[in-house]
mmCIF file of C-alpha atoms and ligand atoms in Angstrom:
data_model
loop_
_atom_site.group_PDB
_atom_site.id
_atom_site.type_symbol
_atom_site.label_atom_id
_atom_site.label_comp_id
_atom_site.label_asym_id
_atom_site.label_seq_id
_atom_site.Cartn_x
_atom_site.Cartn_y
_atom_site.Cartn_z
ATOM 1 C CA MET P 456 111.663 165.896 60.575
ATOM 2 C CA SER P 457 109.542 167.489 63.231
ATOM 3 C CA ALA P 458 108.157 170.969 62.692
ATOM 4 C CA THR P 459 108.935 173.997 64.809
ATOM 5 C CA VAL P 460 105.672 175.116 66.380
ATOM 6 C CA ILE P 461 104.764 178.730 65.639
ATOM 7 C CA ASP P 462 103.531 180.107 68.957
ATOM 8 C CA GLY P 463 100.665 182.369 67.933
ATOM 9 C CA LYS P 464 99.875 183.229 71.553
ATOM 10 C CA ALA P 465 103.382 184.575 72.104
ATOM 11 C CA VAL P 466 103.499 186.465 68.787
ATOM 12 C CA ALA P 467 100.064 187.969 69.504
ATOM 13 C CA ALA P 468 101.104 188.961 73.040
ATOM 14 C CA ASP P 469 104.183 190.675 71.610
ATOM 15 C CA LEU P 470 102.060 192.569 69.067
ATOM 16 C CA ARG P 471 99.552 193.606 71.753
ATOM 17 C CA ALA P 472 102.434 194.863 73.912
ATOM 18 C CA ARG P 473 103.799 196.898 70.983
ATOM 19 C CA VAL P 474 100.318 198.308 70.356
ATOM 20 C CA ALA P 475 100.081 199.351 74.025
ATOM 21 C CA GLN P 476 103.526 200.995 73.825
ATOM 22 C CA ALA P 477 102.485 202.870 70.677
ATOM 23 C CA VAL P 478 99.199 203.996 72.270
ATOM 24 C CA ALA P 479 101.117 205.363 75.277
ATOM 25 C CA THR P 480 103.050 207.729 72.977
ATOM 26 C CA LEU P 481 99.982 209.112 71.169
ATOM 27 C CA PRO P 482 98.385 212.487 72.040
ATOM 28 C CA GLY P 483 95.114 210.678 72.862
ATOM 29 C CA ALA P 484 93.703 207.177 73.258
ATOM 30 C CA PRO P 485 92.029 205.705 70.149
ATOM 31 C CA THR P 486 88.454 204.439 70.485
ATOM 32 C CA LEU P 487 87.237 201.133 69.055
ATOM 33 C CA ALA P 488 83.482 200.596 68.727
ATOM 34 C CA VAL P 489 82.113 197.067 68.403
ATOM 35 C CA VAL P 490 78.586 196.521 67.106
ATOM 36 C CA ILE P 491 76.929 193.196 67.864
ATOM 37 C CA VAL P 492 73.391 192.218 66.920
ATOM 38 C CA GLY P 493 71.818 189.235 68.674
ATOM 39 C CA GLU P 494 73.041 186.724 71.218
ATOM 40 C CA ASP P 495 75.204 184.304 69.217
ATOM 41 C CA PRO P 496 77.238 182.776 72.108
ATOM 42 C CA ALA P 497 80.516 182.467 70.162
ATOM 43 C CA SER P 498 80.249 186.104 69.031
ATOM 44 C CA GLN P 499 79.475 187.238 72.592
ATOM 45 C CA VAL P 500 82.637 185.541 73.887
ATOM 46 C CA TYR P 501 84.697 187.029 71.085
ATOM 47 C CA VAL P 502 83.301 190.531 71.629
ATOM 48 C CA ARG P 503 84.017 190.353 75.376
ATOM 49 C CA SER P 504 87.668 189.493 74.603
ATOM 50 C CA LYS P 505 87.862 192.399 72.157
ATOM 51 C CA VAL P 506 86.553 194.827 74.772
ATOM 52 C CA ARG P 507 88.974 193.480 77.420
ATOM 53 C CA GLU P 508 92.019 193.572 75.118
ATOM 54 C CA THR P 509 91.167 197.037 73.786
ATOM 55 C CA LYS P 510 91.161 198.413 77.333
ATOM 56 C CA ALA P 511 94.307 196.448 78.229
ATOM 57 C CA ALA P 512 96.091 198.173 75.325
ATOM 58 C CA GLY P 513 95.164 201.584 76.765
ATOM 59 C CA MET P 514 92.387 202.336 74.284
ATOM 60 C CA HIS P 515 88.737 203.221 74.763
ATOM 61 C CA SER P 516 86.103 200.640 73.967
ATOM 62 C CA ARG P 517 82.507 201.256 72.972
ATOM 63 C CA HIS P 518 80.178 198.334 72.932
ATOM 64 C CA VAL P 519 76.905 198.651 70.982
ATOM 65 C CA GLU P 520 74.722 195.628 71.689
ATOM 66 C CA LEU P 521 71.429 195.377 69.796
ATOM 67 C CA PRO P 522 68.664 192.770 70.142
ATOM 68 C CA ALA P 523 68.482 190.018 67.504
ATOM 69 C CA ASP P 524 65.244 191.443 66.057
ATOM 70 C CA THR P 525 66.628 194.955 65.459
ATOM 71 C CA PRO P 526 65.501 196.090 61.980
ATOM 72 C CA GLU P 527 68.282 196.369 59.397
ATOM 73 C CA ALA P 528 67.623 200.092 58.984
ATOM 74 C CA ASP P 529 68.266 200.658 62.697
ATOM 75 C CA VAL P 530 71.542 198.717 62.599
ATOM 76 C CA ILE P 531 72.629 200.762 59.575
ATOM 77 C CA ALA P 532 71.671 203.977 61.401
ATOM 78 C CA ARG P 533 73.821 202.997 64.424
ATOM 79 C CA VAL P 534 76.821 202.190 62.205
ATOM 80 C CA ARG P 535 76.352 205.448 60.309
ATOM 81 C CA ALA P 536 76.242 207.387 63.586
ATOM 82 C CA LEU P 537 79.528 205.793 64.677
ATOM 83 C CA SER P 538 81.016 206.576 61.255
ATOM 84 C CA ASP P 539 80.024 210.239 61.738
ATOM 85 C CA ASP P 540 81.248 210.422 65.353
ATOM 86 C CA PRO P 541 84.675 212.117 65.378
ATOM 87 C CA ALA P 542 85.546 210.466 68.717
ATOM 88 C CA VAL P 543 85.392 206.963 67.179
ATOM 89 C CA ASP P 544 88.517 205.714 65.380
ATOM 90 C CA GLY P 545 87.614 202.134 64.549
ATOM 91 C CA ILE P 546 84.339 200.280 64.033
ATOM 92 C CA LEU P 547 83.936 196.545 64.010
ATOM 93 C CA VAL P 548 80.641 194.994 62.995
ATOM 94 C CA GLN P 549 80.528 191.508 64.494
ATOM 95 C CA LEU P 550 79.568 188.883 61.897
ATOM 96 C CA PRO P 551 77.521 186.832 61.306
ATOM 97 C CA MET P 552 74.447 189.079 61.514
ATOM 98 C CA PRO P 553 70.946 187.635 62.074
ATOM 99 C CA ALA P 554 69.428 186.304 58.835
ATOM 100 C CA HIS P 555 67.131 189.307 58.222
ATOM 101 C CA ILE P 556 70.101 191.671 57.982
ATOM 102 C CA ASP P 557 72.235 192.059 54.851
ATOM 103 C CA ALA P 558 75.770 192.441 56.216
ATOM 104 C CA GLN P 559 76.938 194.075 52.969
ATOM 105 C CA ARG P 560 74.409 196.902 53.385
ATOM 106 C CA VAL P 561 75.533 197.404 56.988
ATOM 107 C CA LEU P 562 79.204 197.460 55.976
ATOM 108 C CA ALA P 563 78.381 200.011 53.281
ATOM 109 C CA ALA P 564 77.451 202.455 56.080
ATOM 110 C CA LEU P 565 80.902 202.098 57.628
ATOM 111 C CA ASP P 566 83.421 204.883 56.990
ATOM 112 C CA PRO P 567 86.350 203.059 55.260
ATOM 113 C CA ALA P 568 88.756 205.186 57.333
ATOM 114 C CA LYS P 569 87.379 203.377 60.415
ATOM 115 C CA ASP P 570 87.133 199.902 58.824
ATOM 116 C CA VAL P 571 89.437 198.078 61.265
ATOM 117 C CA ASP P 572 88.185 194.678 60.093
ATOM 118 C CA GLY P 573 89.174 195.515 56.513
ATOM 119 C CA LEU P 574 85.869 194.240 55.141
ATOM 120 C CA THR P 575 84.381 197.214 53.293
ATOM 121 C CA ASP P 576 84.489 197.319 49.499
ATOM 122 C CA THR P 577 87.010 200.157 49.749
ATOM 123 C CA SER P 578 89.420 198.163 51.947
ATOM 124 C CA ALA P 579 89.025 195.048 49.783
ATOM 125 C CA GLY P 580 89.616 197.137 46.651
ATOM 126 C CA ARG P 581 92.752 198.704 48.083
ATOM 127 C CA LEU P 582 94.100 195.262 48.996
ATOM 128 C CA ALA P 583 93.295 193.904 45.523
ATOM 129 C CA LEU P 584 95.021 196.903 43.923
ATOM 130 C CA GLY P 585 98.055 196.589 46.207
ATOM 131 C CA ARG P 586 97.436 200.040 47.693
ATOM 132 C CA PRO P 587 97.899 200.885 51.388
ATOM 133 C CA GLY P 588 94.839 200.338 53.561
ATOM 134 C CA LEU P 589 93.392 198.531 56.557
ATOM 135 C CA ARG P 590 93.857 194.785 56.079
ATOM 136 C CA PRO P 591 91.517 192.032 57.380
ATOM 137 C CA CYS P 592 92.751 190.839 60.765
ATOM 138 C CA THR P 593 93.022 187.049 60.505
ATOM 139 C CA PRO P 594 94.808 187.213 57.114
ATOM 140 C CA ALA P 595 97.153 189.921 58.431
ATOM 141 C CA GLY P 596 97.884 187.651 61.401
ATOM 142 C CA CYS P 597 98.819 184.803 59.027
ATOM 143 C CA LEU P 598 101.330 187.008 57.230
ATOM 144 C CA ILE P 599 102.914 188.125 60.516
ATOM 145 C CA LEU P 600 103.222 184.496 61.658
ATOM 146 C CA ALA P 601 104.866 183.531 58.353
ATOM 147 C CA GLN P 602 107.297 186.440 58.761
ATOM 148 C CA THR P 603 108.248 185.335 62.289
ATOM 149 C CA THR P 604 109.670 182.083 60.872
ATOM 150 C CA GLY P 605 112.465 184.105 59.275
ATOM 151 C CA GLU P 606 111.904 182.154 56.038
ATOM 152 C CA THR P 607 112.137 184.145 52.812
ATOM 153 C CA LEU P 608 108.623 184.599 51.441
ATOM 154 C CA ALA P 609 109.462 186.122 48.055
ATOM 155 C CA GLY P 610 109.259 183.584 45.258
ATOM 156 C CA ARG P 611 107.822 180.842 47.487
ATOM 157 C CA HIS P 612 104.651 179.025 46.465
ATOM 158 C CA ALA P 613 101.772 179.823 48.834
ATOM 159 C CA VAL P 614 98.704 177.605 48.469
ATOM 160 C CA VAL P 615 95.525 178.897 50.119
ATOM 161 C CA LEU P 616 92.630 176.465 50.615
ATOM 162 C CA GLY P 617 89.401 178.492 50.680
ATOM 163 C CA ARG P 618 88.273 181.607 48.837
ATOM 164 C CA SER P 619 86.018 183.337 51.366
ATOM 165 C CA ILE P 620 85.799 187.117 51.545
ATOM 166 C CA LEU P 621 86.808 186.941 55.216
ATOM 167 C CA VAL P 622 89.926 184.778 54.937
ATOM 168 C CA GLY P 623 90.826 182.961 51.698
ATOM 169 C CA ARG P 624 90.841 185.848 49.229
ATOM 170 C CA PRO P 625 92.493 188.464 51.444
ATOM 171 C CA VAL P 626 95.145 186.075 52.749
ATOM 172 C CA ALA P 627 95.999 185.128 49.152
ATOM 173 C CA LEU P 628 96.330 188.803 48.202
ATOM 174 C CA LEU P 629 98.501 189.546 51.258
ATOM 175 C CA PHE P 630 100.930 186.747 50.367
ATOM 176 C CA LEU P 631 100.907 187.946 46.752
ATOM 177 C CA GLY P 632 101.836 191.373 48.123
ATOM 178 C CA ALA P 633 104.729 189.648 49.918
ATOM 179 C CA ASP P 634 105.928 188.431 46.483
ATOM 180 C CA CYS P 635 104.807 184.819 46.888
ATOM 181 C CA THR P 636 103.502 182.863 43.923
ATOM 182 C CA VAL P 637 99.940 182.203 45.046
ATOM 183 C CA THR P 638 97.421 179.477 44.252
ATOM 184 C CA ILE P 639 93.874 179.691 45.597
ATOM 185 C CA ALA P 640 92.063 176.350 45.840
ATOM 186 C CA HIS P 641 88.423 175.765 46.747
ATOM 187 C CA SER P 642 85.726 173.112 46.767
ATOM 188 C CA ARG P 643 85.795 172.770 42.963
ATOM 189 C CA SER P 644 89.578 172.514 42.667
ATOM 190 C CA LYS P 645 91.040 169.273 41.279
ATOM 191 C CA ASP P 646 93.610 167.135 43.092
ATOM 192 C CA LEU P 647 93.990 169.064 46.326
ATOM 193 C CA PRO P 648 96.647 166.660 47.672
ATOM 194 C CA ALA P 649 98.940 167.450 44.716
ATOM 195 C CA LEU P 650 98.265 171.189 45.019
ATOM 196 C CA CYS P 651 99.069 171.076 48.720
ATOM 197 C CA ARG P 652 102.271 169.082 48.130
ATOM 198 C CA SER P 653 103.491 171.855 45.854
ATOM 199 C CA ALA P 654 103.140 174.446 48.646
ATOM 200 C CA ASP P 655 106.117 175.997 50.383
ATOM 201 C CA ILE P 656 103.531 177.824 52.472
ATOM 202 C CA LEU P 657 100.218 176.028 53.030
ATOM 203 C CA ILE P 658 97.264 178.007 54.378
ATOM 204 C CA PRO P 659 94.115 175.904 54.856
ATOM 205 C CA ALA P 660 91.027 178.036 55.612
ATOM 206 C CA ILE P 661 88.089 175.794 54.814
ATOM 207 C CA GLY P 662 86.458 174.826 58.121
ATOM 208 C CA ARG P 663 86.809 171.043 57.625
ATOM 209 C CA PRO P 664 88.298 169.248 60.660
ATOM 210 C CA GLU P 665 91.703 167.650 59.962
ATOM 211 C CA PHE P 666 90.980 167.610 56.232
ATOM 212 C CA VAL P 667 94.586 168.178 55.128
ATOM 213 C CA GLN P 668 96.467 164.914 55.576
ATOM 214 C CA GLY P 669 100.058 164.661 56.738
ATOM 215 C CA ASP P 670 101.310 163.331 53.407
ATOM 216 C CA TRP P 671 99.799 166.364 51.619
ATOM 217 C CA VAL P 672 102.430 168.523 53.306
ATOM 218 C CA LYS P 673 105.687 169.210 51.463
ATOM 219 C CA PRO P 674 108.649 168.380 53.725
ATOM 220 C CA GLY P 675 109.878 171.599 55.340
ATOM 221 C CA ALA P 676 106.773 173.645 54.414
ATOM 222 C CA VAL P 677 105.308 176.434 56.552
ATOM 223 C CA VAL P 678 101.762 175.377 57.542
ATOM 224 C CA LEU P 679 99.416 178.110 58.785
ATOM 225 C CA ASP P 680 96.182 176.428 59.857
ATOM 226 C CA VAL P 681 93.332 178.960 59.909
ATOM 227 C CA GLY P 682 90.556 176.430 60.489
ATOM 228 C CA ILE P 683 88.795 176.300 63.840
ATOM 229 C CA ASN P 684 86.498 173.288 64.166
ATOM 230 C CA ARG P 685 84.772 171.936 67.240
ATOM 231 C CA VAL P 686 84.623 168.130 67.190
ATOM 232 C CA PRO P 687 83.371 165.493 69.655
ATOM 233 C CA ALA P 688 86.067 164.328 72.096
ATOM 234 C CA PRO P 689 84.754 161.106 73.696
ATOM 235 C CA ASP P 690 88.211 160.524 75.238
ATOM 236 C CA LEU P 691 87.573 163.618 77.402
ATOM 237 C CA GLY P 692 84.150 162.357 78.485
ATOM 238 C CA ALA P 693 80.609 162.105 77.184
ATOM 239 C CA ASP P 694 79.418 165.285 75.397
ATOM 240 C CA LYS P 695 82.928 166.778 75.544
ATOM 241 C CA THR P 696 84.392 168.558 72.508
ATOM 242 C CA ARG P 697 87.755 169.927 71.458
ATOM 243 C CA LEU P 698 88.991 172.393 68.857
ATOM 244 C CA VAL P 699 90.947 171.137 65.864
ATOM 245 C CA GLY P 700 92.207 172.838 62.756
ATOM 246 C CA ASP P 701 91.818 171.987 59.078
ATOM 247 C CA VAL P 702 95.086 170.034 59.247
ATOM 248 C CA ALA P 703 95.726 166.571 60.729
ATOM 249 C CA TYR P 704 98.212 168.138 63.106
ATOM 250 C CA ASP P 705 100.466 165.308 64.312
ATOM 251 C CA ALA P 706 101.026 163.823 60.857
ATOM 252 C CA ALA P 707 101.531 167.272 59.300
ATOM 253 C CA ALA P 708 103.947 168.332 62.054
ATOM 254 C CA ALA P 709 106.064 165.258 61.289
ATOM 255 C CA ARG P 710 106.741 166.653 57.787
ATOM 256 C CA ALA P 711 106.393 170.433 57.983
ATOM 257 C CA GLY P 712 109.225 172.813 58.803
ATOM 258 C CA TRP P 713 106.901 175.142 60.706
ATOM 259 C CA ILE P 714 103.307 174.707 61.845
ATOM 260 C CA THR P 715 100.663 176.619 63.796
ATOM 261 C CA PRO P 716 98.688 174.662 66.417
ATOM 262 C CA VAL P 717 94.926 174.932 66.929
ATOM 263 C CA PRO P 718 94.166 176.488 69.312
ATOM 264 C CA GLY P 719 97.055 178.877 69.944
ATOM 265 C CA GLY P 720 98.204 179.535 66.386
ATOM 266 C CA VAL P 721 96.425 181.863 63.963
ATOM 267 C CA GLY P 722 93.455 182.458 66.310
ATOM 268 C CA PRO P 723 95.140 184.757 68.858
ATOM 269 C CA MET P 724 96.507 186.967 66.065
ATOM 270 C CA THR P 725 93.063 188.197 65.033
ATOM 271 C CA ILE P 726 92.381 190.465 68.021
ATOM 272 C CA ALA P 727 96.009 191.630 68.157
ATOM 273 C CA CYS P 728 95.747 192.724 64.499
ATOM 274 C CA LEU P 729 92.417 194.406 65.245
ATOM 275 C CA LEU P 730 94.100 196.496 67.949
ATOM 276 C CA ARG P 731 96.927 197.349 65.573
ATOM 277 C CA ASN P 732 94.427 198.405 62.894
ATOM 278 C CA THR P 733 92.655 200.641 65.423
ATOM 279 C CA VAL P 734 95.906 202.470 66.168
ATOM 280 C CA LEU P 735 96.751 202.744 62.452
ATOM 281 C CA ALA P 736 93.242 204.047 61.672
ATOM 282 C CA ALA P 737 93.412 206.610 64.498
ATOM 283 C CA CYS P 738 96.835 207.853 63.375
ATOM 284 C CA ALA P 739 95.808 208.126 59.711
ATOM 285 C CA ARG P 740 92.532 209.935 60.487
ATOM 286 C CA ARG P 741 93.881 212.271 63.166
ATOM 287 C CA GLY P 742 97.258 212.977 61.554
ATOM 288 C CA TRP P 743 99.161 211.440 64.504
ATOM 289 C CA ALA P 744 102.668 210.105 63.910
ATOM 290 C CA LEU P 745 103.644 206.697 65.265
ATOM 291 C CA SER P 746 106.964 206.832 67.076
ATOM 292 C CA THR P 747 107.323 203.043 67.161
ATOM 293 C CA GLY P 748 106.853 200.551 64.344
ATOM 294 C CA LEU P 749 103.780 198.348 64.362
HETATM 295 P P1 NAP O 949 83.734 179.854 54.678
HETATM 296 O O1 NAP O 949 83.201 181.204 54.405
HETATM 297 O O2 NAP O 949 82.799 178.736 54.983
HETATM 298 O O3 NAP O 949 84.618 179.457 53.419
HETATM 299 C C1 NAP O 949 85.153 178.167 53.304
HETATM 300 C C2 NAP O 949 85.958 178.067 52.032
HETATM 301 O O4 NAP O 949 86.536 176.767 52.006
HETATM 302 C C3 NAP O 949 85.131 178.220 50.762
HETATM 303 O O5 NAP O 949 85.825 178.998 49.820
HETATM 304 C C4 NAP O 949 84.963 176.788 50.257
HETATM 305 O O6 NAP O 949 84.992 176.641 48.860
HETATM 306 C C5 NAP O 949 86.231 176.140 50.783
HETATM 307 N N1 NAP O 949 86.010 174.715 51.009
HETATM 308 C C6 NAP O 949 85.065 174.137 51.784
HETATM 309 N N2 NAP O 949 85.178 172.802 51.728
HETATM 310 C C7 NAP O 949 86.230 172.530 50.935
HETATM 311 C C8 NAP O 949 86.847 171.350 50.487
HETATM 312 N N3 NAP O 949 86.410 170.140 50.880
HETATM 313 N N4 NAP O 949 87.895 171.442 49.659
HETATM 314 C C9 NAP O 949 88.347 172.635 49.254
HETATM 315 N N5 NAP O 949 87.814 173.813 49.652
HETATM 316 C C10 NAP O 949 86.761 173.750 50.470
HETATM 317 O O7 NAP O 949 84.765 179.873 55.898
HETATM 318 P P2 NAP O 949 85.736 181.062 56.419
HETATM 319 O O8 NAP O 949 84.949 182.109 57.098
HETATM 320 O O9 NAP O 949 86.690 181.437 55.348
HETATM 321 O O10 NAP O 949 86.516 180.260 57.562
HETATM 322 C C11 NAP O 949 87.306 179.131 57.257
HETATM 323 C C12 NAP O 949 87.818 178.529 58.549
HETATM 324 O O11 NAP O 949 88.638 179.474 59.234
HETATM 325 C C13 NAP O 949 86.728 178.149 59.556
HETATM 326 O O12 NAP O 949 87.121 176.987 60.257
HETATM 327 C C14 NAP O 949 86.693 179.319 60.513
HETATM 328 O O13 NAP O 949 86.243 178.959 61.811
HETATM 329 C C15 NAP O 949 88.151 179.695 60.543
HETATM 330 N N6 NAP O 949 88.395 181.098 60.898
HETATM 331 C C16 NAP O 949 89.311 181.348 61.872
HETATM 332 C C17 NAP O 949 89.572 182.647 62.250
HETATM 333 C C18 NAP O 949 90.588 182.917 63.314
HETATM 334 O O14 NAP O 949 91.517 182.189 63.446
HETATM 335 N N7 NAP O 949 90.457 183.939 64.093
HETATM 336 C C19 NAP O 949 88.912 183.720 61.637
HETATM 337 C C20 NAP O 949 88.014 183.429 60.608
HETATM 338 C C21 NAP O 949 87.773 182.106 60.249
HETATM 339 P P3 NAP O 949 83.827 177.215 47.890
HETATM 340 O O15 NAP O 949 84.055 178.695 47.825
HETATM 341 O O16 NAP O 949 84.071 176.517 46.612
HETATM 342 O O17 NAP O 949 82.521 176.855 48.562
#
């Protein structure tokens, strides 16, 4: 068997197009504010894409860039000001923050109605309770990708590797909300190969390059590889690197029914889901009705 590749780029482009269509029907353009502290190069690249895609979807973008040595109190004050600003619909605080800043205290200053990353205690609580709310973007992207396969999710066994606040826990709760039977595994779990082989839907999110072996994959399973790992690629030249996922792709693709590549799988869904959350947050806060489904 050879897996069907789930084209995350195409699914994300479709979602971004639907977001742009929805924005065009609204009485005003939503505004997304991104707060970044410091010069982490990966975060800078990511923030630039967010700004570009926000504008491409017809929305306003505000970019708050603070030096790495900004005191925590000042960062909190900026987030609080954005929370209080009626013109701002969504706020994203780019993580990780410099070491002297407690991200939890910064997130606590964020109005949950504008929490488009779904990371505040309120958003996490709503997800845990199965109540409506803004969902974390990468996990929401995983669920959309699983739904695009057309496979029935209800009653299927979803195994999530990783229990982080950012990915593992919320993705597990989202698949539980989709009526999957969910197992969360982590670094202390026993016999990961056997756990993985029992998965109809396997979602590795651990940040370990090609950790999940091909023969850990149940034949026909849906594999959603969240991991993004940069590894040396001597075949491309000295000092060259490439991105790989948490799954040994070729061997896993030989057994899986569906699989996401890295790059081009789960990754592109994150910004698309962020844009969707910004529209949903704007509509909920401003009492706007969406004329198209998102
Ligand atoms: P994280 O905070 O470092 O969490 C990693 C999780 O994996 C932890 O729960 C850890 O278990 C578990 N783990 C680590 N080694 C393990 C092992 N050998 N066996 C079983 N479990 C193990 O990472 P994260 O933020 O969740 O990110 C995970 C991966 O997803 C990274 O590669 C990251 O780059 C990627 N990511 C991608 C996107 C995207 O596609 N846009 C977004 C976010 C993250 P313990 O809790 O027991 O320590």
